[in-house]
Coordinates of C-alpha atoms in Angstrom, one line a residue:
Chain A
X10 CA 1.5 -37.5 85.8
X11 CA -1.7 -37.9 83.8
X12 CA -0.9 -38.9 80.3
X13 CA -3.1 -38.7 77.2
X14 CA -4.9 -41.7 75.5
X15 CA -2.0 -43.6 73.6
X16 CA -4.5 -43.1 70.4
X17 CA -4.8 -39.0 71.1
X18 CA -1.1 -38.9 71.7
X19 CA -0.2 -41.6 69.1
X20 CA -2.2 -39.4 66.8
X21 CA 0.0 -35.7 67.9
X22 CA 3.2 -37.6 67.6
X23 CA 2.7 -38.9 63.9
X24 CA 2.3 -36.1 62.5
X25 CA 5.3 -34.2 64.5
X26 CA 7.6 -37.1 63.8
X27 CA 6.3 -37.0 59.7
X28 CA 7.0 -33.0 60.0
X29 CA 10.3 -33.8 61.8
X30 CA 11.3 -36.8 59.0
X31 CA 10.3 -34.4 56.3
X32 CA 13.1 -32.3 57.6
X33 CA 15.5 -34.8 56.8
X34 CA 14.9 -36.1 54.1
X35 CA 18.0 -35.2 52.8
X36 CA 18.9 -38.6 54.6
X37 CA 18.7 -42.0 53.3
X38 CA 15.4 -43.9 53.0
X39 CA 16.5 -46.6 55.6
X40 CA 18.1 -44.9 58.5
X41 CA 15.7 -41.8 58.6
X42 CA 12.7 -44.8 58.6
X43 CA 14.1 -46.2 61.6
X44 CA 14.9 -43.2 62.8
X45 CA 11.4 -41.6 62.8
X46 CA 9.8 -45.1 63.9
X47 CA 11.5 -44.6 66.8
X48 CA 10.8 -41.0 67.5
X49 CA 6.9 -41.6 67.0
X50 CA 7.4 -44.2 69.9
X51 CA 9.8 -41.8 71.8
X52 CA 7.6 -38.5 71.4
X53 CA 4.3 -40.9 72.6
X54 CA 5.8 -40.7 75.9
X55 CA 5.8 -37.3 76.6
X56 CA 2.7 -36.1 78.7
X57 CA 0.3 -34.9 77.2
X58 CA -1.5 -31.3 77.9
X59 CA 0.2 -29.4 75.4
X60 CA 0.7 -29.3 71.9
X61 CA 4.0 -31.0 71.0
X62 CA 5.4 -28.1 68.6
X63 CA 4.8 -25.7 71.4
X64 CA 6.8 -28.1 74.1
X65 CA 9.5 -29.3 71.8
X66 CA 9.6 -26.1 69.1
X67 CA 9.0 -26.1 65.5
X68 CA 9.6 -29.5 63.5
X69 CA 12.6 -28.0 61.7
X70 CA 14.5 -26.9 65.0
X71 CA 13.9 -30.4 66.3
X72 CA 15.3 -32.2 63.5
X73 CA 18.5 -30.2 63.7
X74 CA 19.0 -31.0 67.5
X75 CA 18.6 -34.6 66.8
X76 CA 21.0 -34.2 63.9
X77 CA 23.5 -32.7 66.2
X78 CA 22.9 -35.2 69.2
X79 CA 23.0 -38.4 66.6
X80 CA 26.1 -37.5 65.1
X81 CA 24.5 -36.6 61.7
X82 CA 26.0 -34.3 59.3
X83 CA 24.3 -31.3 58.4
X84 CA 22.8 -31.2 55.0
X85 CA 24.3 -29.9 51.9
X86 CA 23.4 -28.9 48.5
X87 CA 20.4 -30.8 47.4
X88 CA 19.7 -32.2 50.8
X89 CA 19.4 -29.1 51.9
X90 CA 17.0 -27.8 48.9
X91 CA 14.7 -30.6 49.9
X92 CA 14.3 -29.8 52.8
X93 CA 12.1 -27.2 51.7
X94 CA 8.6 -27.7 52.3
X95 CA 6.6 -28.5 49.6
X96 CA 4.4 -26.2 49.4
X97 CA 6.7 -23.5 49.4
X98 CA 8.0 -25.2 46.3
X99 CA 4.8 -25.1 45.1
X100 CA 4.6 -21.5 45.5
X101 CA 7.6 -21.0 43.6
X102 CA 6.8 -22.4 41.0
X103 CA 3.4 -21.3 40.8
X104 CA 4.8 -18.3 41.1
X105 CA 7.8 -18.5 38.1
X106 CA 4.8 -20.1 36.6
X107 CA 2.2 -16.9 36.4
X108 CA 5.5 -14.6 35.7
X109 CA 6.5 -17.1 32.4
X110 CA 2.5 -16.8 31.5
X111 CA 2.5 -13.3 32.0
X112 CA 5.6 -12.5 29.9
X113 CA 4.8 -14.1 27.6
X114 CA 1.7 -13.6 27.1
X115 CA 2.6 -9.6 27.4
X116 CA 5.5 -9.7 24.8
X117 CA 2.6 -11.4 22.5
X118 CA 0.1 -9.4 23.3
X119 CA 2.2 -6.4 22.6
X120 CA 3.1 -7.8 19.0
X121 CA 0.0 -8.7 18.5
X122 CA -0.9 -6.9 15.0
X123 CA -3.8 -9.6 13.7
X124 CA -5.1 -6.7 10.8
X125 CA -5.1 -6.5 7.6
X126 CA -6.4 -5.4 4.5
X127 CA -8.7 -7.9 2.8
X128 CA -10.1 -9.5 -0.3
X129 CA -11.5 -6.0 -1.2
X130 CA -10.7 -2.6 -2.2
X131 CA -11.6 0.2 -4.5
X132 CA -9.0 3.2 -4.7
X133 CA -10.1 5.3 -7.6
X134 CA -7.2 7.5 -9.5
X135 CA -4.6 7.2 -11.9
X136 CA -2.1 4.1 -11.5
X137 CA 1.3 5.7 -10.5
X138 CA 4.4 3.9 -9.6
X139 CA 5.2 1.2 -7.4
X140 CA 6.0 2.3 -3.9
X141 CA 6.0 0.5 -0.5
X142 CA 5.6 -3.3 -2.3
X143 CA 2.6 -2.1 -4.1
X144 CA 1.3 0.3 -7.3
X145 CA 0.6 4.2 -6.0
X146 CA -3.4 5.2 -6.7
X147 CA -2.4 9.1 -7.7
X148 CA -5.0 11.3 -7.2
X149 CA -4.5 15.1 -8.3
X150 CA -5.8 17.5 -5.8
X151 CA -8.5 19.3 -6.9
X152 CA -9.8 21.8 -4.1
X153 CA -13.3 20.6 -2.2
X154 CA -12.8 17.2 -4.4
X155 CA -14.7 14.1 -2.4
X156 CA -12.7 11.5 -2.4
X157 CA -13.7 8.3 -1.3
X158 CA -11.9 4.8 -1.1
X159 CA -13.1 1.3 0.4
X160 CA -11.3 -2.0 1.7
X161 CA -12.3 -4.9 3.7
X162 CA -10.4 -5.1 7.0
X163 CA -9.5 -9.0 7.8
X164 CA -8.2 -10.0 11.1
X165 CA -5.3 -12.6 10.2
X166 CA -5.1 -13.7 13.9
X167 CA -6.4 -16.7 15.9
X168 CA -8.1 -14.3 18.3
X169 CA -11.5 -12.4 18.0
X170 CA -10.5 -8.7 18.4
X171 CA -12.8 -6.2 19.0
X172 CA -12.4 -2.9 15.7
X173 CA -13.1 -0.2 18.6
X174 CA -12.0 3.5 16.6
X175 CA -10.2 4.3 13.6
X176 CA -8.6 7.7 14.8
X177 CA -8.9 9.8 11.3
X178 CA -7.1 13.2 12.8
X179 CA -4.0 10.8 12.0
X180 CA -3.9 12.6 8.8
X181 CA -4.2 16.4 9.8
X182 CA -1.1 16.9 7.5
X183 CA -2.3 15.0 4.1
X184 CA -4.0 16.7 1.8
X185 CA -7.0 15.1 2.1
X186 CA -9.4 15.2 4.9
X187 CA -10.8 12.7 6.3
X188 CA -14.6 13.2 7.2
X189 CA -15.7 10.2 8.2
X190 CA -15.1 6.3 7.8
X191 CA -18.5 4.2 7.8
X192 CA -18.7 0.5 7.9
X193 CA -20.5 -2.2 5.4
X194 CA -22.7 -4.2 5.9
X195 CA -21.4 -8.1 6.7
X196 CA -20.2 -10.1 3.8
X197 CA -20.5 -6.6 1.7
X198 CA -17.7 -5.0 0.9
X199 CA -18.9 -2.6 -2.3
X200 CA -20.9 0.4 -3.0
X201 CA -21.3 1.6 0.4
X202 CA -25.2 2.2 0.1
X203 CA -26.1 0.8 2.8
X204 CA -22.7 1.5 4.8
X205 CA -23.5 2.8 8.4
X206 CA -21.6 5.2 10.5
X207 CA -18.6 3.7 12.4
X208 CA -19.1 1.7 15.0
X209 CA -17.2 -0.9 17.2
X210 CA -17.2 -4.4 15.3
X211 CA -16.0 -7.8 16.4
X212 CA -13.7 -9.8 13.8
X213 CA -13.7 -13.2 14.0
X214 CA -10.4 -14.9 13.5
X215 CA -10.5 -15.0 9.2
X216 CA -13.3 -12.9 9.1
X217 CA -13.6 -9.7 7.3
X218 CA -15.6 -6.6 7.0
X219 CA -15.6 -3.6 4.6
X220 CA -14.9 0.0 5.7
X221 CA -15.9 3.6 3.8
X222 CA -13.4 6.2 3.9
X223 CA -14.7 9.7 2.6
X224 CA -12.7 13.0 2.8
X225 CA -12.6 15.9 1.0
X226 CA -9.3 17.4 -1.0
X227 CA -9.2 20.6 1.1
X228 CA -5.8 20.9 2.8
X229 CA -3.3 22.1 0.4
X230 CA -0.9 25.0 2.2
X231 CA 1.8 22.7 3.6
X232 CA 2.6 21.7 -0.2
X233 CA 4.4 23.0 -3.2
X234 CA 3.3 23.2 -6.8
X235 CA 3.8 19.4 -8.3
X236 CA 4.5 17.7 -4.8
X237 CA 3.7 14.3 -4.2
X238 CA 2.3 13.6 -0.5
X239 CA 1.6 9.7 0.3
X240 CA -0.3 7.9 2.8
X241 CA 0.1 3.9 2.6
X242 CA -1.3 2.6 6.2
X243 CA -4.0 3.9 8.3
X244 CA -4.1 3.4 12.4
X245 CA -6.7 1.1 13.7
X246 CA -7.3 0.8 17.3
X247 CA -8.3 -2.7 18.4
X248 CA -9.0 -4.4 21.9
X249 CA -7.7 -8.0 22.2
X250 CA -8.1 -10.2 25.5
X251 CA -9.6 -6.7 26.8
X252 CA -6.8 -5.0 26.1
X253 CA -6.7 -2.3 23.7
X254 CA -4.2 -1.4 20.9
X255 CA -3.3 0.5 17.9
X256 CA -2.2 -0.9 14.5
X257 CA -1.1 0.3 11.0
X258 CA -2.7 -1.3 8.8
X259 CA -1.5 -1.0 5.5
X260 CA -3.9 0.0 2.7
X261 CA -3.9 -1.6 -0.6
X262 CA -2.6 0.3 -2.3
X263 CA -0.6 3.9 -1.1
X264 CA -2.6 7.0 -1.9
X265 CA -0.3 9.8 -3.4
X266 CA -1.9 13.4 -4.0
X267 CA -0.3 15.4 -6.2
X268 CA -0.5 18.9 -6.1
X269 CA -0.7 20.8 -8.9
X270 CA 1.9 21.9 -11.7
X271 CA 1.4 25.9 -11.7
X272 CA -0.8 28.4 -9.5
X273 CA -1.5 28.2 -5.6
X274 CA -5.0 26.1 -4.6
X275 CA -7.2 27.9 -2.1
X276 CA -6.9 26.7 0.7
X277 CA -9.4 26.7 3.8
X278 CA -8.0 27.4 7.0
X279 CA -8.7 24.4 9.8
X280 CA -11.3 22.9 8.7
X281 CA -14.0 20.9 10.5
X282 CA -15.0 17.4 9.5
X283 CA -18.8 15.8 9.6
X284 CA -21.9 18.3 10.6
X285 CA -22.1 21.6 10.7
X286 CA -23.1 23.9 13.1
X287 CA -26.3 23.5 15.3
X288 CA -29.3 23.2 12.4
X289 CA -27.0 22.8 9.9
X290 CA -26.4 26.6 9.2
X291 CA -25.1 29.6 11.2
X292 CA -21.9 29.8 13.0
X293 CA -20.7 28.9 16.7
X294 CA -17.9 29.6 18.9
X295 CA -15.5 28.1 20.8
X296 CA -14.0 30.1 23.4
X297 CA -9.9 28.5 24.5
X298 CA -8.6 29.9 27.4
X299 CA -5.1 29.1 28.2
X300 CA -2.3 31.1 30.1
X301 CA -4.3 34.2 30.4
X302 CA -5.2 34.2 26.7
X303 CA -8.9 33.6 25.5
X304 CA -8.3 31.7 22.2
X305 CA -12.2 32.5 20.8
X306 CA -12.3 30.4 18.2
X307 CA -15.4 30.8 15.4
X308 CA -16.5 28.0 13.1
X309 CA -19.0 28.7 10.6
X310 CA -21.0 25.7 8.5
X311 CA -20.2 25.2 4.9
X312 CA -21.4 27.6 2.6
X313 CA -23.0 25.3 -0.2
X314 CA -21.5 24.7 -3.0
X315 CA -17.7 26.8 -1.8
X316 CA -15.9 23.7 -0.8
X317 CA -15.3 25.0 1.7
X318 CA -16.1 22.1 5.0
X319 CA -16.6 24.6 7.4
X320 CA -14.3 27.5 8.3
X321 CA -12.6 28.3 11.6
X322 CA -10.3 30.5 13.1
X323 CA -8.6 32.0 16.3
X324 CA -7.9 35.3 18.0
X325 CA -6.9 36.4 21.3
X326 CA -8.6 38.0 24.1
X327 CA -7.2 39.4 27.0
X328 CA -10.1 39.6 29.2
X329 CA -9.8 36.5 30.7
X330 CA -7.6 36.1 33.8
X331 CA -6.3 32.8 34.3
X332 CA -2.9 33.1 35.5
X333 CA -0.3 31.5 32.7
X334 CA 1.2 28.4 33.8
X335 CA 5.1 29.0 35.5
X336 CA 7.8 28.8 33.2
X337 CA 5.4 28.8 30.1
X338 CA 4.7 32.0 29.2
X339 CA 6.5 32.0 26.1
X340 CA 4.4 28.8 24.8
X341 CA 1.3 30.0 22.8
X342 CA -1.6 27.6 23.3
X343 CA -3.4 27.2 19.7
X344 CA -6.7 25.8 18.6
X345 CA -6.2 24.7 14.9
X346 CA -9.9 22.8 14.6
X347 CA -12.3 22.6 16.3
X348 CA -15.4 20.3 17.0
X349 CA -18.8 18.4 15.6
X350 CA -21.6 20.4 16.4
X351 CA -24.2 17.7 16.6
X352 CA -27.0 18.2 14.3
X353 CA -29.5 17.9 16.4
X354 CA -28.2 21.5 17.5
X355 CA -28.7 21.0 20.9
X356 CA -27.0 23.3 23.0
X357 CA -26.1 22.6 26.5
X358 CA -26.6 19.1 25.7
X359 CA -23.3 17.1 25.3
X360 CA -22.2 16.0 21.7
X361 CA -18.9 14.8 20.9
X362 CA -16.4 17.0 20.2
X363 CA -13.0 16.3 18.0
X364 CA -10.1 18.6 19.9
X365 CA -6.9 19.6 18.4
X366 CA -4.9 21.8 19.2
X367 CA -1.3 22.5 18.7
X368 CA 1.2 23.5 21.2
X369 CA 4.0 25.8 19.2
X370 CA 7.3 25.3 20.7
X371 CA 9.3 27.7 18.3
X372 CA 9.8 30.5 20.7
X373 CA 11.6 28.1 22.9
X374 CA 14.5 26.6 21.5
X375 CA 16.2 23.9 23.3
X376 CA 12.9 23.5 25.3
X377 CA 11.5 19.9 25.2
X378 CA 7.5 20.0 26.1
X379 CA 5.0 17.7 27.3
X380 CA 1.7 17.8 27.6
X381 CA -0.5 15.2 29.0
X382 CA -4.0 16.0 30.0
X383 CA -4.8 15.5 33.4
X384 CA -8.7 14.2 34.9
X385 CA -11.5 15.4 32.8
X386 CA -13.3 18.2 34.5
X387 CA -16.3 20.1 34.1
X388 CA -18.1 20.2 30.7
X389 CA -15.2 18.0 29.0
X390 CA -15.6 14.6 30.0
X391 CA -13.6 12.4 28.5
X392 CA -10.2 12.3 26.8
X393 CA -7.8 10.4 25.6
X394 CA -5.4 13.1 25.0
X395 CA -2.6 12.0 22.6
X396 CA 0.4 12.4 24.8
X397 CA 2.7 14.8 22.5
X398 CA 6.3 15.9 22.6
X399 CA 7.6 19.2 21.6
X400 CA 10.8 19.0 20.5
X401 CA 13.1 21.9 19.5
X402 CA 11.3 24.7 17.3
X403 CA 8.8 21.9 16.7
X404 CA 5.3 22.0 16.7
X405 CA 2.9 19.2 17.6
X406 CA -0.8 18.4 17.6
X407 CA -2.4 17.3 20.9
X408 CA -5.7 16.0 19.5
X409 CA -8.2 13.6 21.2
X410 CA -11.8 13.4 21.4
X411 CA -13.6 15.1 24.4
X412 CA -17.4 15.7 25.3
X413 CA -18.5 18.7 26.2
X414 CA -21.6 21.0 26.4
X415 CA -22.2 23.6 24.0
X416 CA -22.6 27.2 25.6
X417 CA -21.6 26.5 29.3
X418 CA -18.4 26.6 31.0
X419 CA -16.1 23.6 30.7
X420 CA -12.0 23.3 31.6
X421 CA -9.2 20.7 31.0
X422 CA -6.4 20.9 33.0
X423 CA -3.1 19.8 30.7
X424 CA 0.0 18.8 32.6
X425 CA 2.8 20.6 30.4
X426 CA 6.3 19.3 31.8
X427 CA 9.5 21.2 29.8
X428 CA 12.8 20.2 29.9
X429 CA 11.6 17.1 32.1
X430 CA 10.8 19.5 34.6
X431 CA 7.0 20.2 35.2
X432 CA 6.0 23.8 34.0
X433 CA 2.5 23.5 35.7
X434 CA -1.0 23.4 33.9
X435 CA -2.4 24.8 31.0
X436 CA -6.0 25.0 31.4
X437 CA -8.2 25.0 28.5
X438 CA -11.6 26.1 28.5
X439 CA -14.0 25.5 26.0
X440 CA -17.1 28.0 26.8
X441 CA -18.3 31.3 26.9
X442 CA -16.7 33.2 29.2
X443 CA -18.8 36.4 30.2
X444 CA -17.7 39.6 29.1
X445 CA -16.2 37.9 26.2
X446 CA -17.4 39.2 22.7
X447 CA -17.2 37.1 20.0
X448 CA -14.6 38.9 17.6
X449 CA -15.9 39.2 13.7
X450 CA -15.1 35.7 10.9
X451 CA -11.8 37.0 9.6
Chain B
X15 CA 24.5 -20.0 74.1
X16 CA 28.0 -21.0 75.8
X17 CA 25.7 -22.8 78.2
X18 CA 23.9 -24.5 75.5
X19 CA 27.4 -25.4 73.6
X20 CA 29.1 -26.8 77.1
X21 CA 25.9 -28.9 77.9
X22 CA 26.1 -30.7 74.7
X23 CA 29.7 -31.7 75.1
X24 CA 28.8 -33.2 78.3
X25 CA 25.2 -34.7 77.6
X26 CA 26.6 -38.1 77.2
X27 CA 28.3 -38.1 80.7
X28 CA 25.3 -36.5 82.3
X29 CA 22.8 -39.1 80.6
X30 CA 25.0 -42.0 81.4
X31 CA 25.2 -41.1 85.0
X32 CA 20.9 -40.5 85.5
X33 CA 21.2 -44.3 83.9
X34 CA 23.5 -45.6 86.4
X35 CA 21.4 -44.9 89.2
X36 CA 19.1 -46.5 87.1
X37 CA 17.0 -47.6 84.6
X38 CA 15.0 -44.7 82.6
X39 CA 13.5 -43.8 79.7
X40 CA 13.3 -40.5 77.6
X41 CA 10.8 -38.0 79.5
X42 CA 12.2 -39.3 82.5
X43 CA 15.9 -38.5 81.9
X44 CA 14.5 -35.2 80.2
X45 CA 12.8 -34.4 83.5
X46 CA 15.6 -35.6 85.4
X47 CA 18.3 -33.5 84.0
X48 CA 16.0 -30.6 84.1
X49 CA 15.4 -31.3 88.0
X50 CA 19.3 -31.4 88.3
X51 CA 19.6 -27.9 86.9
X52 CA 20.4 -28.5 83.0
X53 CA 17.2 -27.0 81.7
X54 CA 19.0 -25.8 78.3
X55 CA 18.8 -29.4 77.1
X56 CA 16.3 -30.5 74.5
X57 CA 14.2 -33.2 74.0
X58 CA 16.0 -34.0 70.6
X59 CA 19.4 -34.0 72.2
X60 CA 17.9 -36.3 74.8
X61 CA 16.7 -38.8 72.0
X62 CA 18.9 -38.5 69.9
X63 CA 21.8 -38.9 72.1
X64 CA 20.5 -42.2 73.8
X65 CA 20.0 -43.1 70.5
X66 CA 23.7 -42.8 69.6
X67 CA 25.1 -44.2 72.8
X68 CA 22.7 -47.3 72.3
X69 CA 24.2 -47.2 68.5
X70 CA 27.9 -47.6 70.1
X71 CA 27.1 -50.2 72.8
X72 CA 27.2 -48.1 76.1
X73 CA 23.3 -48.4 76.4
X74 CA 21.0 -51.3 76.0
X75 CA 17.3 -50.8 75.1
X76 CA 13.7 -52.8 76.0
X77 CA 10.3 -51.9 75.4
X78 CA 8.0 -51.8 78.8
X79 CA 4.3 -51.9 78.9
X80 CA 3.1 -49.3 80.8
X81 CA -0.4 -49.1 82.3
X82 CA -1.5 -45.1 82.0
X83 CA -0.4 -44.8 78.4
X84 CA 2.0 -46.9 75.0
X85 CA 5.1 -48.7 76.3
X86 CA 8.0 -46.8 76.8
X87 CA 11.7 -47.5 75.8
X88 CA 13.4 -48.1 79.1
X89 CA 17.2 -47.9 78.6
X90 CA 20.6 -48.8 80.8
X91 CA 23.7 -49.1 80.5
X92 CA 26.2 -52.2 79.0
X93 CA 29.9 -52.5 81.0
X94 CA 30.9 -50.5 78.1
X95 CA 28.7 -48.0 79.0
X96 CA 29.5 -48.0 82.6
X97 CA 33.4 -47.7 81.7
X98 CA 32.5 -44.9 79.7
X99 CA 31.1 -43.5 82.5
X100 CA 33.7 -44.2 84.4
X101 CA 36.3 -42.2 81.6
X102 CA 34.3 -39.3 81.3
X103 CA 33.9 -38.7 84.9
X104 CA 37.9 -38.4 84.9
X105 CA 37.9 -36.5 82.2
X106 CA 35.2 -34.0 83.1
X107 CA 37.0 -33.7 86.4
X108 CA 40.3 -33.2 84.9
X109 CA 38.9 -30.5 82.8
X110 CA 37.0 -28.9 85.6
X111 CA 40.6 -28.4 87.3
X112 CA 42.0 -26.9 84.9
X113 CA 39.6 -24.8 84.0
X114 CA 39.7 -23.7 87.6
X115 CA 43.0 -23.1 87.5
X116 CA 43.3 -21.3 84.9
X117 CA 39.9 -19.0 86.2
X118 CA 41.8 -18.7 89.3
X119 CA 44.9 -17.2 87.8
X120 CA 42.3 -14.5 85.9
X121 CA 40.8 -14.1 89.4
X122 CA 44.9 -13.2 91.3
X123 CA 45.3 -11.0 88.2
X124 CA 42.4 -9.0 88.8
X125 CA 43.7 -8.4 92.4

């Protein structure tokens, strides 16, 4: 029988005895030394032409023949917990390790709230009283009124975050209208003269920046002669670590409108914020399709001087034919405002467009409703969709901003679930569907 | 897995015996019991129970050079070992005939 070279051989059994003494190392130091001494010497004398886990099996299967043949016990407890191989521990613990991490570092993410106001603000009006830890700036509505605040945003945090969108159709039911938030200049947090349009910031742990809010007093209907109505924090959308999130941020003071004493303020239907039309003047239309209903929906620009922002309004056509989702054919679809138009005027180009519109639940009571927009097609490219529940005799506001093209077709499919149960799709179509005639401004 | 059970119980006889005819070390008795049939047996249970019976005095152990590879571990038996031997043999043959009997009996039943 030829044998290998004692070194080869010496070589193969060192390392199966060291696998075979790391399986019982639940044994003590001294008898498992001489133990495995032995074996190395033993296991040298088997021929050679194979590989010695393959003729004698794995390492662990060999220890626990030797155990039985020697007499030893088997191990217990710990001994038997150390018998796992390293690496596996290893594992393990990596593993518990990167779920810790992760936990943790999800929980604080997900509390994560770094913003604040800062050193700066300016809310004009009258001092009212204290509300929410702080004095109310009272501001009596006075129809097409500009009204225009500023703070400096601070990020508390140890963490650069990135300011991505301040989300203004938060406020669709306050009386005043947000048109448009621009942002100072760094290190200037006053006068706003040289404040640009919003755009994504970075804020440096301690580091602040001033912000521009401007709206218009032009949404009066939902309030009664005298009535108070009070904002006191604004939501902030924010990406930390690459995630993003949403914050309140408190302002620095709550801003209470109050209506007034005697006589009803006009008020302009749905308004729509920032530019007018395409050249500034004229009208457009928006033509919703949903559940075989054509929701055309007009906007006109601003007539100078009316306060008036822009007027829009809704009718329904017939003449479309897209079938009405199951189950939902008691859920009107409405458009309450519409869109920027771009002022460039560019039709068939894309331009970003502010959707909102409500889903009106009353006709179904009992019926919960969801409606979450599924992929993007056609001329509206983008969401997010605010996902929005329709409670009881409730009515909600889906709003989001989309992208679409002015004058061509363009769909988004909405997934409408009720009752937990899906209902099927409500497709909206923004375009100009042929045969459709514009119906006359109301 | 019987077969695997029964072999253990009688390992020590069967090893003690290949060393009475004489002197041997591990591969060899491996390869010996396996040439006699018991080809369930393992080269742990080998080791390890020469190792045990050299632990209680039946066996006695010395290294040998050997000239196509290491030295090997040639082991034999003591008089203790050999009267072991000599026990187990009784023994085993005691069991053997009463296990036949009692297989036997099973057999006139199933007649």
């Amino acid at each position: 029988m030829k044998l290998m070279p004692w070194t080869s051989r010496g070589t193969a059994a060192d390392a199966y005895a060291t696998a075979v003494g790391r399986e019982l190392r639940d044994l003590r130091r001294e008898p498992r030394r001489r133990l495995i001494t032995d074996l190395r010497s033993h296991l040298a004398e088997l021929p050679s032409g194979s590989d010695l886990a393959t003729v004698l099996g794995p390492p662990q299967q060999y220890a626990d023949d030797l155990r039985v043949s020697r007499g030893i016990a088997p191990p217990r407890g710990w001994g038997r917990i150390r018998r796992v191989r390293l690496r596996v521990w290893i594992a393990v613990l990596f593993a518990l390790s990167t779920v810790i991490v992760g936990t943790v570092g999800g929980i604080w993410i997900s509390r994560y709230q770094p913003l604040e106001r800062g050193s700066f603000s300016n809310l004009p009006g009258a001092e009212g009283d204290r509300a929410f830890g702080a004095t109310n700036v009272v501001v009596d509505y006075q129809q097409g009124a500009t009204y225009q605040f500023n703070f400096s945003l601070r990020n508390s945090g140890g963490v650069a975050v990135d300011v991505v969108h301040i989300p203004l159709q938060q406020l669709l039911d306050f009386p005043i209208v947000f048109e448009e938030v621009r942002l100072e200049q760094p290190g200037k947090y006053c006068c706003a003269g040289d404040a640009v349009p919003f755009q994504p910031f970075t804020l440096n742990p301690g580091e602040e920046r001033g912000l521009v809010f401007r709206g218009v007093l032009s949404h009066c209907q939902s309030f009664t002669n005298g009535a108070y109505s009070t904002i006191e924090s604004l939501e902030v959308d924010f990406r930390v670590l690459g995630i993003t999130k949403s914050q309140q941020v408190m302002l620095p003071q709550p801003i209470a409108v109050r209506m007034p004493g005697t006589g009803t303020p006009q008020c302009p239907l749905p308004r729509r914020p920032q530019e007018g039309p395409p050249n500034g003047t004229g009208s457009d239309t928006l033509y919703v399709l949903s559940g075989g209903t054509a929701l055309v929906v007009q906007a006109i620009a601003p007539v100078p001087g009316s306060g008036d922002l822009a007027r829009a309004s809704w009718t329904r056509s017939t003449s479309c034919s897209d079938s009405p989702p199951p189950g939902l054919t008691a859920v009107p679809v409405d458009l309450i405002v519409s869109r920027n138009f771009g002022s460039a005027g560019a039709k068939n180009s894309p331009v970003p467009v502010d959707l909102h519109f409500a889903m009106d639940n009353s006709a179904n009571p009992g019926a919960v409703i969801l409606a979450q927009p599924e992929s993007p097609a056609h001329c509206i490219r983008s969401g997010p969709f605010h996902i929005e529940q329709l409670d009881n005799g409730d009515m909600y506001v889906m709003h989001g901003v989309a992208e679409l093209q002015t004058g061509t077709c363009g769909a988004q499919m909405i997934k409408v679930d009720a009752n937990g149960q899906s209902a099927g799709d409500v497709r909206l179509d923004v375009a100009c569907p042929p045969g459709v005639t514009p119906p006359p401004l109301p | 897995m019987l077969r695997t059970q029964l072999l253990k119980g009688v390992l020590d006889i069967a090893v003690l015996a290949i060393l009475d005819e004489e002197p041997s070390y591990g591969y060899a008795i491996l390869t010996r019991l396996e040439e006699s049939g018991l080809h369930d047996v393992g080269d742990a249970s080998v080791y390890g129970t020469l190792r045990r019976l050299e632990d209680v005095g039946h066996l006695r152990s010395q290294m040998v050079s050997s000239e196509s590879g290491p030295p090997r571990r040639y082991f034999s038996l003591t008089p203790t070992g050999r009267a072991a031997l000599e026990a187990g043999a009784v023994e085993w043959g005691e069991l053997q005939d009463a296990l036949a009997t009692l297989l036997d009996g099973r057999d006139g039943r199933g007649r």
